[in-house]
Short mmCIF file of C-alpha atoms in Angstrom, two decimals:
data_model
loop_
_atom_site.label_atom_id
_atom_site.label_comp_id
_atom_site.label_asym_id
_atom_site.label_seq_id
_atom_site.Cartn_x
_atom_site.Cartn_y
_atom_site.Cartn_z
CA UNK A 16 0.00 0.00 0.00
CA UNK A 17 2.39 2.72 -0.56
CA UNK A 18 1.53 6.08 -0.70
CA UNK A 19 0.42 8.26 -3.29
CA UNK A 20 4.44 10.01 -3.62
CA UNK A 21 5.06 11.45 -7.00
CA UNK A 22 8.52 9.98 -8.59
CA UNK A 23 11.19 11.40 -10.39
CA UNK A 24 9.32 11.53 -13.97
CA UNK A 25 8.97 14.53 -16.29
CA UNK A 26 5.08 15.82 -15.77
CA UNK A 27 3.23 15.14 -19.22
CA UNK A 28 0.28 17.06 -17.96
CA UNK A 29 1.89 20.70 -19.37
CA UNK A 30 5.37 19.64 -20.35
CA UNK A 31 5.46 16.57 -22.93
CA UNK A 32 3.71 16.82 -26.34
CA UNK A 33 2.10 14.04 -28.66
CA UNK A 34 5.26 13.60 -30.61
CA UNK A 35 7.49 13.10 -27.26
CA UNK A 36 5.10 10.56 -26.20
CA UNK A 37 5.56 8.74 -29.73
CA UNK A 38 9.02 8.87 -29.72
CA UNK A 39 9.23 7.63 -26.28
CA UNK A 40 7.26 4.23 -26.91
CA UNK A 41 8.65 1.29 -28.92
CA UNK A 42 7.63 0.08 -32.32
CA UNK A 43 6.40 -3.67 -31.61
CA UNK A 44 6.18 -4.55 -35.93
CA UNK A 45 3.04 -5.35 -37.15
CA UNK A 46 1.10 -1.85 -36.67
CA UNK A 47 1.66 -1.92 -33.07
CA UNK A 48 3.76 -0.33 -30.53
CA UNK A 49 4.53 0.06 -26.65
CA UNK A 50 4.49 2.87 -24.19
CA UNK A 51 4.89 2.58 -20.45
CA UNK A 52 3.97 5.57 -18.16
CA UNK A 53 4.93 6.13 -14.53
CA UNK A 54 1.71 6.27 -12.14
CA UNK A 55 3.29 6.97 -8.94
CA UNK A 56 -0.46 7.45 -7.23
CA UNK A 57 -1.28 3.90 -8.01
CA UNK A 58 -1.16 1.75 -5.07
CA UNK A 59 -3.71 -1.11 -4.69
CA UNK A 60 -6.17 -3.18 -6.91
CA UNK A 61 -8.74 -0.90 -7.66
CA UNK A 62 -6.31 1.32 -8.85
CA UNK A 63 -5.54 -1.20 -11.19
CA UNK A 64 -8.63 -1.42 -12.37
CA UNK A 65 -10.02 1.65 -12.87
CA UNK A 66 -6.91 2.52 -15.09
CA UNK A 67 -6.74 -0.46 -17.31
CA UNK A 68 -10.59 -0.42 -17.72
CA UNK A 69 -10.36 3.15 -18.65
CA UNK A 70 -7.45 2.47 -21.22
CA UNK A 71 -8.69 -0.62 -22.47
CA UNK A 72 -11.93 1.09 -23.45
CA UNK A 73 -9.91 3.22 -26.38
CA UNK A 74 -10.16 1.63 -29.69
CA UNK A 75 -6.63 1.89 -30.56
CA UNK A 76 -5.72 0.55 -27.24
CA UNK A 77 -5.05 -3.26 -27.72
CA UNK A 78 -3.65 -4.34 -24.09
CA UNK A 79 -2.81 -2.46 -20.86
CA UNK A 80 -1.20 -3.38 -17.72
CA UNK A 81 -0.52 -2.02 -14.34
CA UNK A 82 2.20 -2.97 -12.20
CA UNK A 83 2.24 -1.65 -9.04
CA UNK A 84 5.90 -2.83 -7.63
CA UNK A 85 7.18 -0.48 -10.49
CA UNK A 86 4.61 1.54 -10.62
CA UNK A 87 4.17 1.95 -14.23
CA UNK A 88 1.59 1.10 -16.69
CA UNK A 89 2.46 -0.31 -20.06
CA UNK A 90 0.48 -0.14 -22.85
CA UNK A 91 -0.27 -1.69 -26.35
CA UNK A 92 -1.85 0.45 -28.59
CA UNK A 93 -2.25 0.32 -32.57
CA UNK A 94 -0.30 3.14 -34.66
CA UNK A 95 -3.85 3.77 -36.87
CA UNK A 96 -6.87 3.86 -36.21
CA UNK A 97 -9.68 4.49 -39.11
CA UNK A 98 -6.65 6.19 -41.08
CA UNK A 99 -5.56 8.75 -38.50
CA UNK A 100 -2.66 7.85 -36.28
CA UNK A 101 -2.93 7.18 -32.43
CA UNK A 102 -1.98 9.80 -30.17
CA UNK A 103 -0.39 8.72 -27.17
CA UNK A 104 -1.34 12.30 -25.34
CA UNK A 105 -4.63 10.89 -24.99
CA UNK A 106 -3.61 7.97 -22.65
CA UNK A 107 -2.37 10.89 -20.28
CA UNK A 108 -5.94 11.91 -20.23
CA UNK A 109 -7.52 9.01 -19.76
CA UNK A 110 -5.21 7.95 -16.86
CA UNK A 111 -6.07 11.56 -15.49
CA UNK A 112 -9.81 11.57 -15.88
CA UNK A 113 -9.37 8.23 -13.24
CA UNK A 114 -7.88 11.16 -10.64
CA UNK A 115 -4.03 9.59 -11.41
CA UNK A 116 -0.76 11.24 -13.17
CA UNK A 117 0.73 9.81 -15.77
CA UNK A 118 4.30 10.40 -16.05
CA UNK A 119 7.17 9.29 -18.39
CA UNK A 120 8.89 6.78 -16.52
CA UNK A 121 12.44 7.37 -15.04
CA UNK A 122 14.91 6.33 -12.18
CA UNK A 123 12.12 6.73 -9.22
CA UNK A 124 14.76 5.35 -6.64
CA UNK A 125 15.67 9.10 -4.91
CA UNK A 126 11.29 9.60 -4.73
CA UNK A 127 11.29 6.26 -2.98
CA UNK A 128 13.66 6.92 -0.45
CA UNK A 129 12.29 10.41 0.17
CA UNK A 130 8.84 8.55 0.66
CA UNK A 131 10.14 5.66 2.71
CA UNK A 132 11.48 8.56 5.11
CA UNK A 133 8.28 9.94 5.21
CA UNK A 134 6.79 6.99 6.50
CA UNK A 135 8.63 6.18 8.71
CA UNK A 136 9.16 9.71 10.47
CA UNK A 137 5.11 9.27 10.17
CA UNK A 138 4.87 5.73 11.87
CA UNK A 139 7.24 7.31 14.61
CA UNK A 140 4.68 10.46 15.28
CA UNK A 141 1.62 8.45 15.21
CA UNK A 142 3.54 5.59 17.43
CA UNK A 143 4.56 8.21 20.53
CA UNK A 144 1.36 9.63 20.01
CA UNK A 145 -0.36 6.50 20.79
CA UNK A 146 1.55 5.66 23.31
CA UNK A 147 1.48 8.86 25.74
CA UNK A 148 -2.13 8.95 25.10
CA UNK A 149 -2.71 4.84 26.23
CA UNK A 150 -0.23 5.92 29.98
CA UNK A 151 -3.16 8.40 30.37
CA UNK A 152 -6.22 6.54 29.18
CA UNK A 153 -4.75 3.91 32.20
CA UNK A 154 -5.09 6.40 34.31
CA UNK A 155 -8.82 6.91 33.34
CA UNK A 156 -9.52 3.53 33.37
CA UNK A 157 -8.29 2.43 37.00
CA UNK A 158 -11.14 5.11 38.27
CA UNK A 159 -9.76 8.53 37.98
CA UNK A 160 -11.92 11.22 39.63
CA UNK A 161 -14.13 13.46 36.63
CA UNK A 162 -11.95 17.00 37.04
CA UNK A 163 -8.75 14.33 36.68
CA UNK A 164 -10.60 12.37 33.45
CA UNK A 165 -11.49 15.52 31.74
CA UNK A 166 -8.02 17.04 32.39
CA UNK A 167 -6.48 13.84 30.79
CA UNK A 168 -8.77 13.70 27.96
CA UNK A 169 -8.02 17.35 26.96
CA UNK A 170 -4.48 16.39 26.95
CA UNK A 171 -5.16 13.55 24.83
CA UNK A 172 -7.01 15.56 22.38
CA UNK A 173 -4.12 18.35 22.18
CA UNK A 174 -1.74 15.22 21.64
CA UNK A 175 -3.75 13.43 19.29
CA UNK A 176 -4.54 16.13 16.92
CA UNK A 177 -1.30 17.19 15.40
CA UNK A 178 -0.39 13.69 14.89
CA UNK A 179 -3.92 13.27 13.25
CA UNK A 180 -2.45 16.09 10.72
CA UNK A 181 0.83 15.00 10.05
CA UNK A 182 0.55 11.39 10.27
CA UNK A 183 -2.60 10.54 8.81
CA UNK A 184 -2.03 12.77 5.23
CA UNK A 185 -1.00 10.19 3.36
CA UNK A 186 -4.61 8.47 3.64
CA UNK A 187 -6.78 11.61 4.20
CA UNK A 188 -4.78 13.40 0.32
CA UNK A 189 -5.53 9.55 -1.32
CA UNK A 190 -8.97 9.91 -0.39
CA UNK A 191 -10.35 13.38 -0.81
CA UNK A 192 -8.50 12.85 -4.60
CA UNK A 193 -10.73 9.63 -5.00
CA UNK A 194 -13.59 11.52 -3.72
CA UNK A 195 -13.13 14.33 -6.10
CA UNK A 196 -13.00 12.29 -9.36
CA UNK A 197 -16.09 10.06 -8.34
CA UNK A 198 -14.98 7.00 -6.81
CA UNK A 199 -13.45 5.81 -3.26
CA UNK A 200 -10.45 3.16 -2.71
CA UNK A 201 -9.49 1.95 0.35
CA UNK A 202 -8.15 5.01 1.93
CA UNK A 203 -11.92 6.76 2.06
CA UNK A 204 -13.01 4.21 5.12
CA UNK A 205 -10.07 4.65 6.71
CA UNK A 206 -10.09 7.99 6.23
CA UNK A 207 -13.47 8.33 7.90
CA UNK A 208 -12.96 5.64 10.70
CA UNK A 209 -9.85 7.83 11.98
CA UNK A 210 -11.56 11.35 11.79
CA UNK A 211 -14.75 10.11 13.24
CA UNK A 212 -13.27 8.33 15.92
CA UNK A 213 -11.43 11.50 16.59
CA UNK A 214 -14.16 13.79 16.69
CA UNK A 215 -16.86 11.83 18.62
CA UNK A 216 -14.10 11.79 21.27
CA UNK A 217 -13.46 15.37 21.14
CA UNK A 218 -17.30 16.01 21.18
CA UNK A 219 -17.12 13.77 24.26
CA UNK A 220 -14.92 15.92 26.30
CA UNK A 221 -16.48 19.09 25.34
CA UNK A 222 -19.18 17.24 27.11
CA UNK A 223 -17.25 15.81 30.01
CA UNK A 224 -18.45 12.56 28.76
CA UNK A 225 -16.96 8.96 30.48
CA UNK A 226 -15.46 7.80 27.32
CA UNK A 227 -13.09 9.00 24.71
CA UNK A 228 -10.99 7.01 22.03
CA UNK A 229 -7.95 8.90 21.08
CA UNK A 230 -6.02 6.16 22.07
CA UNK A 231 -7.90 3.93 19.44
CA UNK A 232 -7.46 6.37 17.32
CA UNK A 233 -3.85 6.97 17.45
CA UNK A 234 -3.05 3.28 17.73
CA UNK A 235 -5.52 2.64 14.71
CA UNK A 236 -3.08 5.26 12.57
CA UNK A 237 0.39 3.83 14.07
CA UNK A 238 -0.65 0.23 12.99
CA UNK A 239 -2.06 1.20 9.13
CA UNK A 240 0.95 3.45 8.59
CA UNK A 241 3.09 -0.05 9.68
CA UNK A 242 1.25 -1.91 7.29
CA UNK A 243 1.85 0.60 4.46
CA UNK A 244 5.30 1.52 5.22
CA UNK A 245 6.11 -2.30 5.26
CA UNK A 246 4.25 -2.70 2.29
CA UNK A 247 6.22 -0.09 0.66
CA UNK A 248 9.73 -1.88 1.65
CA UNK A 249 8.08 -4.80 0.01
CA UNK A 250 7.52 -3.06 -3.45
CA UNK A 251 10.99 -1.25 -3.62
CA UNK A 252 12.95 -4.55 -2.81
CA UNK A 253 11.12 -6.03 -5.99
CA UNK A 254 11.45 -3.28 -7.80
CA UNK A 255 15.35 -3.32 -7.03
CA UNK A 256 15.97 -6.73 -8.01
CA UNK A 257 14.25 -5.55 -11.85
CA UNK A 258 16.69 -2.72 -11.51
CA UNK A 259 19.96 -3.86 -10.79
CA UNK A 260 19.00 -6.48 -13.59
CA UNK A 261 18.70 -3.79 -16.00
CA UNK A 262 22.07 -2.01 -14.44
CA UNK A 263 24.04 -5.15 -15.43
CA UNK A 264 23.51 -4.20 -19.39
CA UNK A 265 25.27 -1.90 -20.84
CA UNK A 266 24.20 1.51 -22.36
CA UNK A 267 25.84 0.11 -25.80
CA UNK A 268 29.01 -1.80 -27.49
CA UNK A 269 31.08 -0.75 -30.32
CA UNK A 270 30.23 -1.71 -33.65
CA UNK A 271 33.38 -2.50 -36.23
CA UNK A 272 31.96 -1.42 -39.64
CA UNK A 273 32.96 -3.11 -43.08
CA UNK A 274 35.49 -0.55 -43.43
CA UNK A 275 36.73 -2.34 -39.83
CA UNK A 276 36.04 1.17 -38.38
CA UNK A 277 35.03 0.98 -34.61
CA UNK A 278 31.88 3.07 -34.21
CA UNK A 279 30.36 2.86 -30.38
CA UNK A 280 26.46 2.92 -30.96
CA UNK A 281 23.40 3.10 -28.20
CA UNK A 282 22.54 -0.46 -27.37
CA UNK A 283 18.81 -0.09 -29.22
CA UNK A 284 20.88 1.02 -32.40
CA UNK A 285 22.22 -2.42 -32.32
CA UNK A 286 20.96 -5.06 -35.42
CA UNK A 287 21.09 -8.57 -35.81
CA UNK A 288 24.27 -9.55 -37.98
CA UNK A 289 26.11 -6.63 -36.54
CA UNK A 290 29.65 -7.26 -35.43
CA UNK A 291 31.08 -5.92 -31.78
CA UNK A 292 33.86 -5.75 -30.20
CA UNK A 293 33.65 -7.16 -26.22
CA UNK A 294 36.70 -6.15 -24.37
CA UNK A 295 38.17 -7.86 -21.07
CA UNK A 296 36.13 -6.55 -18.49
CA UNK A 297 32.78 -5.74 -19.97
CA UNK A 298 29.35 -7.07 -20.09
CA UNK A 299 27.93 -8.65 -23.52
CA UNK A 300 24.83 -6.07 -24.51
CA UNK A 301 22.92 -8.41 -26.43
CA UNK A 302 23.06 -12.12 -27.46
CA UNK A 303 25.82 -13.27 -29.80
CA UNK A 304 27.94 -15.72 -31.77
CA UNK A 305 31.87 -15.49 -30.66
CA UNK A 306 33.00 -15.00 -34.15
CA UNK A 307 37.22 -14.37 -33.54
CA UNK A 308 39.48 -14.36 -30.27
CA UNK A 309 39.31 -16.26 -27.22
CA UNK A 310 38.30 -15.78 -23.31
CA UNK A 311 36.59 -16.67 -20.09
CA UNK A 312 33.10 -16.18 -19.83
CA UNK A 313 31.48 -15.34 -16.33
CA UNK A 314 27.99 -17.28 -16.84
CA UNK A 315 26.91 -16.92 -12.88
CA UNK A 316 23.91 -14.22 -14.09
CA UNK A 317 22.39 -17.44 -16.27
CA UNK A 318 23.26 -20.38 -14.16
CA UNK A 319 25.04 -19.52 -11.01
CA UNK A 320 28.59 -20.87 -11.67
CA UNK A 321 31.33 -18.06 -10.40
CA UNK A 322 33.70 -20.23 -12.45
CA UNK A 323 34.51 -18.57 -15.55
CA UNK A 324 33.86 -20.96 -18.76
CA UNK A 325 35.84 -20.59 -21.60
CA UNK A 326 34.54 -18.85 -24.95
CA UNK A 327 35.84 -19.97 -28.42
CA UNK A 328 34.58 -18.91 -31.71
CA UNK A 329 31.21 -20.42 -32.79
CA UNK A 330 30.31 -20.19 -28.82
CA UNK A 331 26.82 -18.59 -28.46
CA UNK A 332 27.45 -15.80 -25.04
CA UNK A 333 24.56 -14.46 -23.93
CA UNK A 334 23.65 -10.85 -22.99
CA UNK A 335 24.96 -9.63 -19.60
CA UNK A 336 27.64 -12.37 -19.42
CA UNK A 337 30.82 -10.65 -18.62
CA UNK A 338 34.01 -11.38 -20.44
CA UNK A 339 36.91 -11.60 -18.25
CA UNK A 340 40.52 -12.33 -19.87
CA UNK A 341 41.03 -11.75 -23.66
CA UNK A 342 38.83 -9.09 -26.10
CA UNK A 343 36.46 -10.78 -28.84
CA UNK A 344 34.88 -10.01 -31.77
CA UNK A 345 31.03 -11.31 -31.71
CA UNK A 346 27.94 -11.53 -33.90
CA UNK A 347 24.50 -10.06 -32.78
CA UNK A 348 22.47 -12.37 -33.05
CA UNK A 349 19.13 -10.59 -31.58
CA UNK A 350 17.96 -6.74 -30.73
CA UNK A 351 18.97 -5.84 -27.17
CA UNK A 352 14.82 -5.74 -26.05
CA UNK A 353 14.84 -9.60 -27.33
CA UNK A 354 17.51 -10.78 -25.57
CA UNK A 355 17.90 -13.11 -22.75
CA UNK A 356 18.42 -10.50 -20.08
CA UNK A 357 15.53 -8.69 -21.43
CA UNK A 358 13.59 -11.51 -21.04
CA UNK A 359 14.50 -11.87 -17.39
CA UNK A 360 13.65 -8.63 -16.81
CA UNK A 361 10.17 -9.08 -18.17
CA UNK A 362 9.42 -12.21 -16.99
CA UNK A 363 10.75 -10.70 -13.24
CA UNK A 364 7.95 -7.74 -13.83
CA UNK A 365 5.07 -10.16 -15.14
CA UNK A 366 6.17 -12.45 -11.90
CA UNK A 367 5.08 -9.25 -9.87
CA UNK A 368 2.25 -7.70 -11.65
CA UNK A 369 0.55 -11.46 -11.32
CA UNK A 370 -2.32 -12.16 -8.89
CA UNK A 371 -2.88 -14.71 -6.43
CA UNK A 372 -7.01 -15.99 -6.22
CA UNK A 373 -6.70 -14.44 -2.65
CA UNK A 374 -5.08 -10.92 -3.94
CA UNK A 375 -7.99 -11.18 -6.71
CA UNK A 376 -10.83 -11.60 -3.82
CA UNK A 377 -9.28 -8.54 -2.01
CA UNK A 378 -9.19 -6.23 -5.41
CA UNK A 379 -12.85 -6.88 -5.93
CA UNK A 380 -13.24 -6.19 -2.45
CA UNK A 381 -11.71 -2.73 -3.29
CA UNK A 382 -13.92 -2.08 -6.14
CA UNK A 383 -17.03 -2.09 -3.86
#
């Protein structure tokens, strides 16, 4: 359940045109192509979906997913439809009319930290809240006298509402946003359970009443924000093991031309049949075919093994392997988004972005 933190994306809303967008997503052959968005507000299943409902319901749209441990949706959408071509702008509007923004996905890891932080200098305030406000309500409930119960409810009140404020935004902003586009999620009953347990205390002793549940409420607050900050932790460990995946290939490799001129090219420029040259001490960037020199191979991202195997020409390496001794001259044999480690990395996100029949339950749960 983490909170509704905005990442480290570029704003489409006012900032990135139609023709960014299209640049930004990936041509897929066939009249299709791919665009993933950041959705840093997304955070549980009904967020899921309201947004791929939405986005599924364009015509040009052909598939959409959401997947909160990376918090980004991706989506598969048709480059014409009727004879005019798709514009991607209109995803970031559709996301948007759902009370969500879309962003163009970047490194999100300094947002995450900031937000962990958050949480947990929230869990703290809402944790000595609650537990100054339970050594007084034992006071009250081993028979205090009514001038000494009143006092200690006042006090309880005073302590209770700043942490109310500070510790409690991260539900109370997630709901009143819900609220304003139409629809609740989880955070609009918890929303009202903490404010109304709040204030029928407070109207309690205005009234010098017997009873008064700060305590409940404080401890209520200290327990969901320990469920969400956990849950958070959760998400960015998964999300770290996609990323340091995608650390381990390179940004590109050099190319040697016919001409047997060296020309270093992005790693998405690379083409099947296009010959590199792998030094000693870097990582393969896409599958190939070893086609001249010799080496040691470390295979332990594929199978495990830390010892090196050797690599002689006709050898197939794989991407991310990492050469270690002597420089070779391979053979793409695939584009860098087909290639094994690519496929790890997808098959790592599709892992996470699965349901359980028990997670599916709970989402429908949500909806209600």
């Amino acid at each position: 359940m983490s909170c509704c933190a905005p990442g480290t994306e570029a704003v489409l809303d006012d900032v990135m045109s139609s023709e960014e967008l299209w640049l930004a997503s990936r041509d897929l052959g066939n009249g299709s192509r791919t665009l993933e968005l950041g959705v840093p507000a997304a955070y549980c299943g009904a967020c899921i979906t309201k947004i791929e409902s939405a986005l599924r319901q364009r015509p040009e749209v052909e598939k959409a997913r959401l997947n909160l441990s990376t918090n980004r949706v991706s989506i598969t959408f048709r480059d014409e439809v009727d004879g005019r071509r798709s514009d991607p702008a209109a995803f970031v509007s559709t996301i948007a009319g759902q009370g969500y923004q879309a962003h163009l996905f970047q490194d999100m890891a300094e947002a995450n930290d900031a937000l962990r932080n958050k949480l947990l200098i929230a869990v703290a305030v809402a944790g000595f809240a609650a537990t100054n406000i339970m050594l007084l309500s034992v006071s009250v409930w081993s028979g205090a006298d009514a001038a000494t119960r009143d006092l200690f409810h006042w006090i309880s009140a005073m302590i209770a509402a700043p942490a109310l404020v500070f510790s409690g935004r991260f539900f109370f902003a997630s709901a009143w946003n819900a609220l304003r586009h139409g629809h609740t999620n989880m955070d609009v009953p918890i929303s009202l359970a903490v404010l109304l347990s709040y204030f029928v205390s407070l109207w309690e002793t205005i009234h010098s009443g017997e009873h008064a549940w700060f305590d409940a409420t404080t401890s209520l607050l200290f327990f969901l924000l320990i469920g969400r900050t956990l849950d958070h932790l959760m998400r960015d460990r998964a999300r770290s093991a996609v990323l340091g995946l995608a650390r381990l290939s390179p940004r590109g490799a050099t190319v040697i031309g016919v001409d047997g001129a060296r020309d270093y090219r992005p790693i998405d420029d690379i083409r099947p049949g296009d010959r590199l040259m792998v030094a000693a001490g870097e990582r393969l960037a896409v599958d190939a075919v070893v086609v001249s020199g010799e080496s040691d191979i470390d295979w332990s991202i594929v199978n495990g093994e830390s010892r090196p195997m050797p690599a002689l020409p006709g050898d197939r390496l794989l991407a991310g392997t990492l050469n270690l001794t002597g420089s070779l001259t391979v053979e793409a044999g695939a584009e860098a988004k087909k290639s094994f480690l690519a496929e790890v990395i997808t098959l790592m996100e599709a892992a996470e972005g699965g349901k359980a029949r028990y997670r599916r339950i709970a989402d429908r749960a949500a909806q209600l």
